[in-house]
Amino acid sequence: MTNFVDRVVLHVEAGKGGHGVASVHREKFKPLGGPDGGNGGNGGDVVLVVDTQSTTLLDYHRSPHRRAKNGAPGAGDEKDGAAGEDLVLPVPEGTVVKTRAGDVLADLVGEGTRYVAAQGGRGGLGNRALASQRRKAPGFALLGEPGESAEIVLELKSLADVALVGFPSAGKSSLVSVLSAARPKIADYPFTTLVPNLGVVTAGSMRYTIADVPGLIPGASEGKGLGLEFLRHVERCSVLVHVVDCATLEPDRDPMSDLDLIEAELAAYVGDDALGGIPLSERTRVVVLNKADVPEAHELAEMVTPMLQERGLEVFTVSAVAHTGLKELSFALARHVQQARADIEREVVPQRVVLRPKGVDDSGFVVRRERTSDGEVFRVIGERPTRWVRQTDFSNEEAVGYLADRLSRAGVEDQLVKAGAVAGSTVLIGPEDDAVVFDWEPTLVGGAELLGGRGTDARLDPSDRRTNAERREEFHARKDAQSAAREELAAERRAGHWTDED
């Protein structure tokens, strides 16, 4: 079994956010210290990072499920929970991140390049953070949000300037070994090379990388043999070198037919347009007629060279065994690579930053009226309402009332009325597969109002205690009443109502 894996399906899950806490500060001689519940910590992210020391995706093939740490819940005494640790996954340079449908999410090139594959969930707020002038003692806290989960495809595409392509046993590994310091496996049977071999070639002051792509066969672009896996490593190469075996003993093969078959496979292969590469059939071509140390092969090379040159191809006759023709080939490839690099530099367009501010009338959500098998429903679609629902503890009536207030302030109720919702209509908020269902009423009551204003505590803000002004007013009213009573009695005496007839 090979230790080289260049395509895996990876299941990643970010950490959950920790829950906030509802707590009241308690201290000797200070029993009513107010809310002190801390916030929950954020969940950890799943991050892919380019590591030049990594050369294969084998670890993820063996262990395809990865999960980041959860955030810790908050605690009393204003203690926030710890954030979950990020899960950092090293990947080789040249790794392409895709969806299962084949859409490119990221092209990871360059040491240290990062891509967040799954975002950790937010931690919930504790009642200390929810306290305000109107809500001095919240009896609830917000829940932490779940982390994102995703199923992504990682594909490794070799980063090389030159790719050697051709039939199995054409001598590609031998050429890499004599042109560079690479030492690939070399043997006299087909499919000796099962993984791409990279080597660095120096030609004068020019340095470039060369890749020995495993042998191709007819039907490779349709997945026959290991064709798709092999062709994937050609996508980034700017120069393609056809290595043709002029000493083959197979009766139905010759240099021209071999070249035509490989050309057809390259033209049929569909690469990733999102990576910005040009089609394989439009890239620079060089033909190498190999094994010229065999007399019959040298004669065959001399015969087909004019035919190849008529096609506009640059042809080199070499022998990896006898080390002939290698210097000319090396400098020619350096010239093509230098030209390709210059073309890329000219085509580089400075990246423009496009700002798309939200409109003043953008509420951040939409209300959609739908017909389902259970009847008519109204679905609220938007990031903020969905997040608020996830953060709500529905076992706490005050928390449900707080959710109702948030939705009302955001204009959800107004939009429901415009959409045709009436009292008792079914309202769905959240993802289609995990939505929260409400029987809507125009004014939602959480139940905490029965105990007083939402977010209040009679112990902290007593409403039955009289103020000093009220006491003074009551005292003066009582004195005025007593003075009025005395004056009334004195008037009665003066009028003789209290005189004895005897």
Coordinates of C-alpha atoms in Angstrom, one line a residue:
M1 CA 0.0 0.0 0.0
T2 CA 1.4 3.4 -0.9
N3 CA 1.9 6.1 1.7
F4 CA 1.0 8.8 -0.8
V5 CA -2.6 10.0 -0.8
D6 CA -3.6 13.0 -2.9
R7 CA -7.4 13.1 -2.5
V8 CA -9.5 12.7 0.6
V9 CA -13.0 13.5 1.8
L10 CA -12.7 15.2 5.2
H11 CA -15.5 15.7 7.7
V12 CA -14.9 18.7 10.0
E13 CA -16.9 20.1 12.9
A14 CA -16.1 23.3 14.8
G15 CA -16.5 23.6 18.5
K16 CA -19.7 24.7 20.2
G17 CA -19.9 27.9 22.0
G18 CA -20.2 27.7 25.8
H19 CA -23.5 28.7 27.5
G20 CA -23.8 32.0 29.4
V21 CA -24.8 31.8 33.1
A22 CA -27.5 33.6 35.1
S23 CA -26.1 34.3 38.5
V24 CA -26.6 36.8 41.4
H25 CA -23.7 38.2 43.3
R26 CA -23.7 37.2 47.0
E27 CA -21.5 38.7 49.6
K28 CA -21.7 39.2 53.3
F29 CA -23.6 42.4 54.3
K30 CA -24.4 42.8 50.5
P31 CA -27.0 40.2 49.7
L32 CA -28.4 42.1 46.7
G33 CA -25.2 42.6 44.7
G34 CA -26.8 42.3 41.2
P35 CA -26.2 39.9 38.3
D36 CA -22.7 38.6 37.9
G37 CA -23.1 35.7 35.4
G38 CA -20.2 35.4 32.9
N39 CA -20.2 34.7 29.2
G40 CA -19.5 31.4 27.6
G41 CA -16.3 30.9 25.5
N42 CA -16.3 30.7 21.7
G43 CA -15.9 27.3 20.1
G44 CA -12.7 26.5 18.3
D45 CA -12.3 26.8 14.6
V46 CA -11.1 24.0 12.2
V47 CA -8.2 25.6 10.2
L48 CA -6.2 24.2 7.3
V49 CA -2.6 25.6 7.2
V50 CA 0.0 25.0 4.5
D51 CA 3.0 23.2 5.9
T52 CA 6.0 22.6 3.6
Q53 CA 7.1 19.7 5.7
S54 CA 3.8 17.8 4.8
T55 CA 3.8 15.9 1.5
T56 CA 0.7 13.8 1.6
L57 CA -2.9 13.6 2.8
L58 CA -2.4 10.2 4.3
D59 CA -3.3 11.1 7.9
Y60 CA -6.7 12.5 6.8
H61 CA -7.3 9.4 4.7
R62 CA -6.9 7.2 7.8
S63 CA -8.8 9.6 10.1
P64 CA -11.3 11.6 8.1
H65 CA -13.4 12.9 11.0
R66 CA -11.9 15.9 12.8
R67 CA -13.5 18.1 15.6
A68 CA -12.4 21.2 17.4
K69 CA -12.7 21.9 21.1
N70 CA -15.9 23.3 22.6
G71 CA -16.0 26.6 24.5
A72 CA -16.4 26.4 28.3
P73 CA -19.5 27.8 29.9
G74 CA -19.4 30.9 32.0
A75 CA -19.6 31.0 35.8
G76 CA -20.7 33.3 38.6
D77 CA -18.6 36.1 40.0
E78 CA -18.2 37.6 36.4
K79 CA -16.1 34.7 35.2
D80 CA -16.1 34.1 31.4
G81 CA -15.6 30.6 30.0
A82 CA -12.4 29.7 28.2
A83 CA -12.5 29.7 24.4
G84 CA -12.2 26.3 22.7
E85 CA -8.8 25.6 21.1
D86 CA -8.6 25.8 17.4
L87 CA -7.9 22.6 15.5
V88 CA -5.0 23.3 13.1
L89 CA -4.7 20.8 10.3
P90 CA -1.4 20.9 8.3
V91 CA -1.7 20.3 4.6
P92 CA 0.9 20.1 1.8
E93 CA 1.4 23.1 -0.4
G94 CA -0.8 22.9 -3.5
T95 CA -3.8 21.5 -1.7
V96 CA -7.1 22.6 -3.2
V97 CA -10.2 22.7 -1.0
K98 CA -13.5 21.8 -2.7
T99 CA -17.1 21.0 -1.9
R100 CA -18.5 17.5 -2.8
A101 CA -20.1 19.1 -5.8
G102 CA -16.6 20.2 -7.1
D103 CA -16.8 24.0 -6.3
V104 CA -13.4 25.3 -5.4
L105 CA -13.3 26.9 -1.9
A106 CA -9.6 27.7 -1.5
D107 CA -6.3 27.1 -3.3
L108 CA -3.7 26.8 -0.6
V109 CA -0.3 27.9 -2.0
G110 CA 2.5 29.5 0.1
E111 CA 3.9 28.6 3.5
G112 CA 1.5 29.5 6.3
T113 CA -1.5 30.1 4.1
R114 CA -4.7 29.5 6.2
Y115 CA -8.3 28.6 5.4
V116 CA -11.0 28.3 8.1
A117 CA -12.9 25.2 7.0
A118 CA -15.5 25.4 9.9
Q119 CA -16.2 28.4 12.1
G120 CA -16.6 27.9 15.9
G121 CA -19.9 28.8 17.5
R122 CA -20.3 32.0 19.5
G123 CA -20.4 31.8 23.3
G124 CA -23.7 32.8 25.0
L125 CA -23.9 36.1 27.0
G126 CA -24.3 35.8 30.8
N127 CA -26.9 37.9 32.6
R128 CA -24.2 40.4 33.6
A129 CA -23.8 41.3 29.9
L130 CA -27.6 41.4 29.4
A131 CA -28.2 43.8 32.3
S132 CA -29.3 47.4 31.4
Q133 CA -31.2 50.3 33.0
R134 CA -34.5 48.8 32.0
R135 CA -33.4 45.2 32.8
K136 CA -31.4 45.4 36.0
A137 CA -31.5 41.8 37.1
P138 CA -32.1 39.4 34.1
G139 CA -33.1 36.0 35.3
F140 CA -31.8 34.3 32.1
A141 CA -28.7 33.9 29.9
L142 CA -28.1 33.1 26.3
L143 CA -27.1 29.7 25.0
G144 CA -23.9 29.1 23.1
E145 CA -24.2 28.5 19.3
P146 CA -23.3 25.2 17.7
G147 CA -20.2 25.2 15.5
E148 CA -20.2 24.8 11.8
S149 CA -19.8 21.4 10.3
A150 CA -18.8 20.6 6.7
E151 CA -17.8 17.9 4.4
I152 CA -14.9 19.0 2.2
V153 CA -12.7 17.4 -0.4
L154 CA -8.9 18.0 -0.3
E155 CA -7.0 17.5 -3.5
L156 CA -3.2 17.7 -3.8
K157 CA -2.0 19.1 -7.0
S158 CA 1.8 19.2 -7.5
L159 CA 3.5 22.6 -7.7
A160 CA 6.0 22.2 -10.5
D161 CA 7.1 24.2 -13.6
V162 CA 7.6 21.2 -15.9
A163 CA 5.7 17.9 -16.1
L164 CA 7.0 14.8 -17.8
V165 CA 4.1 12.9 -19.3
G166 CA 4.0 9.7 -21.4
F167 CA 3.3 6.0 -21.4
P168 CA 4.5 3.7 -18.6
S169 CA 8.2 2.8 -18.8
A170 CA 9.0 5.6 -21.2
G171 CA 11.9 6.7 -19.0
K172 CA 10.4 9.6 -17.1
S173 CA 11.8 8.6 -13.7
S174 CA 15.2 8.1 -15.3
L175 CA 15.1 11.6 -16.8
V176 CA 14.2 13.2 -13.4
S177 CA 17.1 11.3 -11.7
V178 CA 19.7 12.6 -14.2
L179 CA 18.3 16.1 -14.5
S180 CA 18.0 16.7 -10.7
A181 CA 19.0 15.3 -7.4
A182 CA 15.8 13.3 -7.0
R183 CA 16.0 9.6 -6.7
P184 CA 12.7 8.0 -7.8
K185 CA 12.1 4.3 -8.0
I186 CA 13.3 3.0 -11.4
A187 CA 12.5 -0.5 -12.8
D188 CA 11.9 -2.3 -16.1
Y189 CA 8.2 -2.9 -15.6
P190 CA 5.1 -0.7 -16.2
F191 CA 3.7 1.6 -13.4
T192 CA 6.9 1.6 -11.4
T193 CA 6.0 5.1 -10.4
L194 CA 2.8 5.3 -8.4
V195 CA 3.2 8.8 -7.0
P196 CA 4.6 12.1 -8.6
N197 CA 8.3 12.7 -8.0
L198 CA 9.5 16.3 -7.8
G199 CA 13.1 17.4 -8.5
V200 CA 14.8 20.8 -8.7
V201 CA 16.8 21.5 -11.9
T202 CA 19.5 24.1 -12.2
A203 CA 20.4 25.4 -15.7
G204 CA 22.9 28.3 -15.5
S205 CA 21.3 30.9 -13.2
M206 CA 17.8 29.5 -13.7
R207 CA 16.2 27.1 -11.2
Y208 CA 12.9 25.3 -11.8
T209 CA 11.0 22.2 -10.6
I210 CA 10.2 19.2 -12.7
A211 CA 7.6 16.5 -11.9
D212 CA 7.6 12.9 -13.0
V213 CA 3.9 12.2 -13.5
P214 CA 3.1 8.5 -13.3
G215 CA 2.4 6.8 -16.7
L216 CA -0.7 7.6 -18.6
I217 CA -2.7 5.1 -20.7
P218 CA -5.6 5.5 -23.2
G219 CA -8.8 6.4 -21.3
A220 CA -6.9 8.1 -18.5
S221 CA -9.1 11.2 -18.8
E222 CA -12.1 9.0 -18.1
G223 CA -10.5 7.5 -15.0
K224 CA -9.0 4.4 -16.4
G225 CA -6.1 3.1 -14.5
L226 CA -5.1 6.0 -12.2
G227 CA -5.5 8.6 -14.9
L228 CA -7.5 11.2 -13.1
E229 CA -5.2 11.0 -10.1
F230 CA -2.1 11.4 -12.4
L231 CA -3.6 14.2 -14.5
R232 CA -4.4 16.2 -11.5
H233 CA -0.7 16.9 -10.9
V234 CA -0.3 18.3 -14.4
E235 CA -2.8 21.2 -13.9
R236 CA -0.3 23.7 -12.3
C237 CA 2.6 22.9 -14.7
S238 CA 3.3 25.6 -17.4
V239 CA 5.4 23.3 -19.6
L240 CA 4.5 19.8 -20.7
V241 CA 7.3 17.4 -21.9
H242 CA 6.2 14.3 -23.9
V243 CA 8.7 11.6 -23.1
V244 CA 8.5 9.1 -25.9
D245 CA 10.0 5.6 -25.7
C246 CA 11.8 5.0 -29.1
A247 CA 12.9 1.5 -28.0
T248 CA 9.5 -0.1 -27.2
L249 CA 9.0 -3.7 -28.3
E250 CA 5.2 -3.5 -28.5
P251 CA 4.2 -4.0 -32.1
D252 CA 1.2 -1.6 -32.1
R253 CA 3.2 1.4 -30.7
D254 CA 5.4 4.0 -32.3
P255 CA 6.4 7.6 -31.3
M256 CA 3.7 9.3 -33.4
S257 CA 0.8 7.1 -32.2
D258 CA 2.0 7.4 -28.5
L259 CA 2.2 11.2 -28.9
D260 CA -1.3 11.4 -30.4
L261 CA -2.9 9.2 -27.7
I262 CA -1.4 11.2 -24.8
E263 CA -2.4 14.5 -26.6
A264 CA -6.0 13.2 -26.8
E265 CA -6.0 12.4 -23.1
L266 CA -4.6 15.8 -22.2
A267 CA -7.2 17.6 -24.4
A268 CA -10.1 15.5 -22.9
Y269 CA -9.1 16.3 -19.3
V270 CA -11.2 19.1 -17.7
G271 CA -9.3 21.0 -15.1
D272 CA -10.5 23.5 -12.5
D273 CA -11.3 26.8 -14.2
A274 CA -11.5 28.4 -10.7
L275 CA -7.7 27.9 -10.4
G276 CA -7.0 30.2 -13.3
G277 CA -5.0 27.7 -15.3
I278 CA -5.1 27.5 -19.1
P279 CA -6.3 24.2 -20.7
L280 CA -3.7 21.5 -20.9
S281 CA -4.0 21.4 -24.7
E282 CA -2.9 25.0 -24.9
R283 CA 0.3 24.8 -22.9
T284 CA 3.9 24.8 -24.1
R285 CA 4.9 21.4 -25.6
V286 CA 8.3 19.8 -25.8
V287 CA 8.9 16.3 -27.2
V288 CA 11.8 14.1 -25.8
L289 CA 12.7 11.0 -27.8
N290 CA 14.2 8.9 -25.1
K291 CA 16.5 5.8 -25.1
A292 CA 18.6 7.0 -28.0
D293 CA 21.5 4.8 -26.7
V294 CA 19.8 1.9 -28.4
P295 CA 20.8 1.9 -32.1
E296 CA 17.4 1.1 -33.5
A297 CA 15.8 3.7 -31.2
H298 CA 18.3 6.4 -32.4
E299 CA 17.4 5.6 -36.1
L300 CA 13.7 5.8 -35.3
A301 CA 14.2 9.2 -33.5
E302 CA 16.0 10.6 -36.6
M303 CA 13.1 9.4 -38.8
V304 CA 10.2 10.9 -36.7
T305 CA 12.0 14.2 -35.8
P306 CA 11.1 16.0 -39.0
M307 CA 7.5 14.9 -38.7
L308 CA 7.3 16.3 -35.2
Q309 CA 8.9 19.5 -36.2
E310 CA 6.4 20.0 -38.9
R311 CA 3.8 20.2 -36.2
G312 CA 5.6 23.1 -34.6
L313 CA 7.0 21.0 -31.7
E314 CA 10.5 21.4 -30.3
V315 CA 12.2 17.9 -30.3
F316 CA 15.2 16.6 -28.3
T317 CA 16.8 13.2 -28.7
V318 CA 18.3 12.1 -25.4
S319 CA 19.5 9.1 -23.5
A320 CA 19.1 9.1 -19.7
V321 CA 21.5 6.1 -19.5
A322 CA 24.2 7.6 -21.7
H323 CA 23.6 11.1 -20.5
T324 CA 23.4 12.5 -24.0
G325 CA 21.3 15.5 -25.0
L326 CA 20.5 16.4 -21.4
K327 CA 22.2 19.8 -21.3
E328 CA 20.4 21.1 -24.3
L329 CA 17.1 19.8 -22.9
S330 CA 17.7 21.4 -19.5
F331 CA 18.5 24.9 -20.9
A332 CA 15.5 24.7 -23.3
L333 CA 13.1 23.9 -20.5
A334 CA 14.6 26.7 -18.5
R335 CA 13.9 29.1 -21.4
H336 CA 10.3 28.0 -21.6
V337 CA 9.8 28.2 -17.8
Q338 CA 11.3 31.7 -17.7
Q339 CA 8.9 32.8 -20.5
A340 CA 5.9 31.3 -18.7
R341 CA 6.8 33.0 -15.5
A342 CA 7.1 36.4 -17.3
D343 CA 3.7 35.8 -18.9
I344 CA 2.1 35.1 -15.6
E345 CA 3.6 38.3 -14.1
R346 CA 2.2 40.4 -17.0
E347 CA -1.2 38.8 -16.5
V348 CA -1.4 39.6 -12.8
V349 CA -4.1 42.1 -12.2
P350 CA -4.0 44.1 -8.9
Q351 CA -6.8 42.9 -6.7
R352 CA -9.5 45.4 -6.2
V353 CA -11.4 45.7 -2.9
V354 CA -15.1 45.9 -3.6
L355 CA -17.3 47.4 -0.9
R356 CA -20.9 46.5 -0.8
P357 CA -22.6 48.4 2.0
K358 CA -26.0 47.3 3.1
G359 CA -28.9 49.5 2.2
V360 CA -30.6 51.6 4.8
D361 CA -33.8 49.5 4.3
D362 CA -32.0 46.2 4.6
S363 CA -33.6 44.5 7.6
G364 CA -31.3 41.4 7.4
F365 CA -34.1 38.9 7.0
V366 CA -37.0 38.1 4.7
V367 CA -40.4 36.6 5.4
R368 CA -41.5 34.0 2.9
R369 CA -45.0 32.6 2.6
E370 CA -45.0 28.8 1.8
R371 CA -47.5 26.1 1.2
T372 CA -46.6 22.7 2.8
S373 CA -48.4 19.4 3.4
D374 CA -49.4 20.7 6.8
G375 CA -50.9 23.9 5.5
E376 CA -49.7 27.5 5.1
V377 CA -46.6 28.6 7.0
F378 CA -44.5 31.7 7.2
R379 CA -40.8 31.2 7.2
V380 CA -38.4 33.8 8.6
I381 CA -35.0 33.6 6.8
G382 CA -32.1 35.6 8.1
E383 CA -28.8 35.2 10.0
R384 CA -29.8 37.3 13.0
P385 CA -33.2 35.8 13.7
T386 CA -31.8 32.3 13.3
R387 CA -28.9 33.1 15.7
W388 CA -31.3 34.6 18.3
V389 CA -33.4 31.5 18.2
R390 CA -30.4 29.3 18.7
Q391 CA -29.3 31.3 21.7
T392 CA -32.7 31.1 23.4
D393 CA -33.4 28.8 26.4
F394 CA -37.0 27.9 25.7
S395 CA -37.4 26.5 29.2
N396 CA -37.1 30.0 30.6
E397 CA -40.1 32.2 30.1
E398 CA -38.2 35.4 30.6
A399 CA -35.7 34.3 27.9
V400 CA -38.6 33.6 25.5
G401 CA -40.0 37.1 26.2
Y402 CA -36.5 38.6 25.5
L403 CA -36.5 36.7 22.2
A404 CA -40.0 38.2 21.4
D405 CA -38.7 41.7 22.2
R406 CA -35.7 41.2 19.9
L407 CA -37.8 40.0 17.0
S408 CA -40.3 42.8 17.5
R409 CA -37.6 45.5 17.5
A410 CA -36.0 44.0 14.4
G411 CA -39.4 44.4 12.6
V412 CA -40.2 40.7 12.2
E413 CA -43.8 41.2 13.4
D414 CA -44.4 44.0 11.0
Q415 CA -43.1 41.9 8.1
L416 CA -45.3 39.0 9.1
V417 CA -48.3 41.2 9.0
K418 CA -47.4 42.5 5.6
A419 CA -46.9 38.9 4.4
G420 CA -50.5 38.1 5.5
A421 CA -49.9 36.4 8.8
V422 CA -52.8 36.5 11.4
A423 CA -53.1 35.4 15.0
G424 CA -52.5 31.7 15.2
S425 CA -50.4 31.4 12.0
T426 CA -47.5 29.0 11.9
V427 CA -44.2 30.8 11.8
L428 CA -40.8 28.9 11.2
I429 CA -37.5 30.5 12.2
G430 CA -34.2 28.7 11.5
P431 CA -32.8 26.2 9.0
E432 CA -35.4 24.2 7.1
D433 CA -34.3 20.9 8.6
D434 CA -34.1 22.3 12.2
A435 CA -36.5 25.2 12.4
V436 CA -38.3 26.4 15.6
V437 CA -42.1 26.4 15.1
F438 CA -44.3 29.2 16.7
D439 CA -48.0 29.7 16.8
W440 CA -47.8 33.4 16.2
E441 CA -49.7 36.0 18.1
P442 CA -49.3 39.7 17.3
T443 CA -48.1 40.4 20.8
L444 CA -46.0 37.7 22.4
V445 CA -46.1 37.5 26.2
G446 CA -43.3 35.7 27.9
G447 CA -45.0 35.3 31.3
A448 CA -42.4 37.2 33.4
E449 CA -44.7 40.3 33.3
L450 CA -46.8 38.6 35.9
L451 CA -44.0 39.1 38.3
G452 CA -43.4 42.7 37.4
G453 CA -41.5 44.5 34.6
R454 CA -39.2 42.2 32.6
G455 CA -35.7 42.3 33.9
T456 CA -36.7 43.7 37.3
D457 CA -36.4 42.4 40.8
A458 CA -38.6 43.6 43.7
R459 CA -35.7 43.0 46.1
L460 CA -33.4 45.3 44.1
D461 CA -35.9 48.0 43.1
P462 CA -38.8 47.9 45.7
S463 CA -41.8 49.8 44.5
D464 CA -43.8 49.8 47.8
R465 CA -41.4 51.9 49.8
R466 CA -42.4 55.6 50.2
T467 CA -39.9 58.3 49.3
N468 CA -39.1 61.2 51.7
A469 CA -41.1 63.5 49.6
E470 CA -44.1 61.2 49.9
R471 CA -43.7 61.0 53.7
R472 CA -43.5 64.8 54.0
E473 CA -46.6 65.3 51.8
E474 CA -48.5 62.7 53.9
F475 CA -47.3 64.4 57.2
H476 CA -48.4 67.8 56.0
A477 CA -51.7 66.5 54.8
R478 CA -52.4 64.9 58.2
K479 CA -51.5 68.1 60.1
D480 CA -53.7 70.1 57.8
A481 CA -56.6 67.7 58.5
Q482 CA -56.0 68.0 62.3
S483 CA -56.0 71.8 62.2
A484 CA -59.2 71.8 60.1
A485 CA -60.9 69.5 62.7
R486 CA -59.9 71.8 65.6
E487 CA -61.2 74.9 63.9
E488 CA -64.5 73.2 63.2
L489 CA -64.9 72.2 66.9
A490 CA -64.1 75.7 68.1
A491 CA -66.7 77.2 65.7
E492 CA -69.3 74.8 67.1
R493 CA -68.6 75.9 70.6
R494 CA -68.8 79.5 69.7
A495 CA -72.2 78.9 68.1
G496 CA -73.5 77.3 71.3
H497 CA -73.9 73.7 70.0
W498 CA -72.0 72.5 73.2
T499 CA -74.2 74.7 75.8
D500 CA -76.1 72.8 78.5
E501 CA -79.8 73.9 78.7
D502 CA -80.0 73.5 82.5

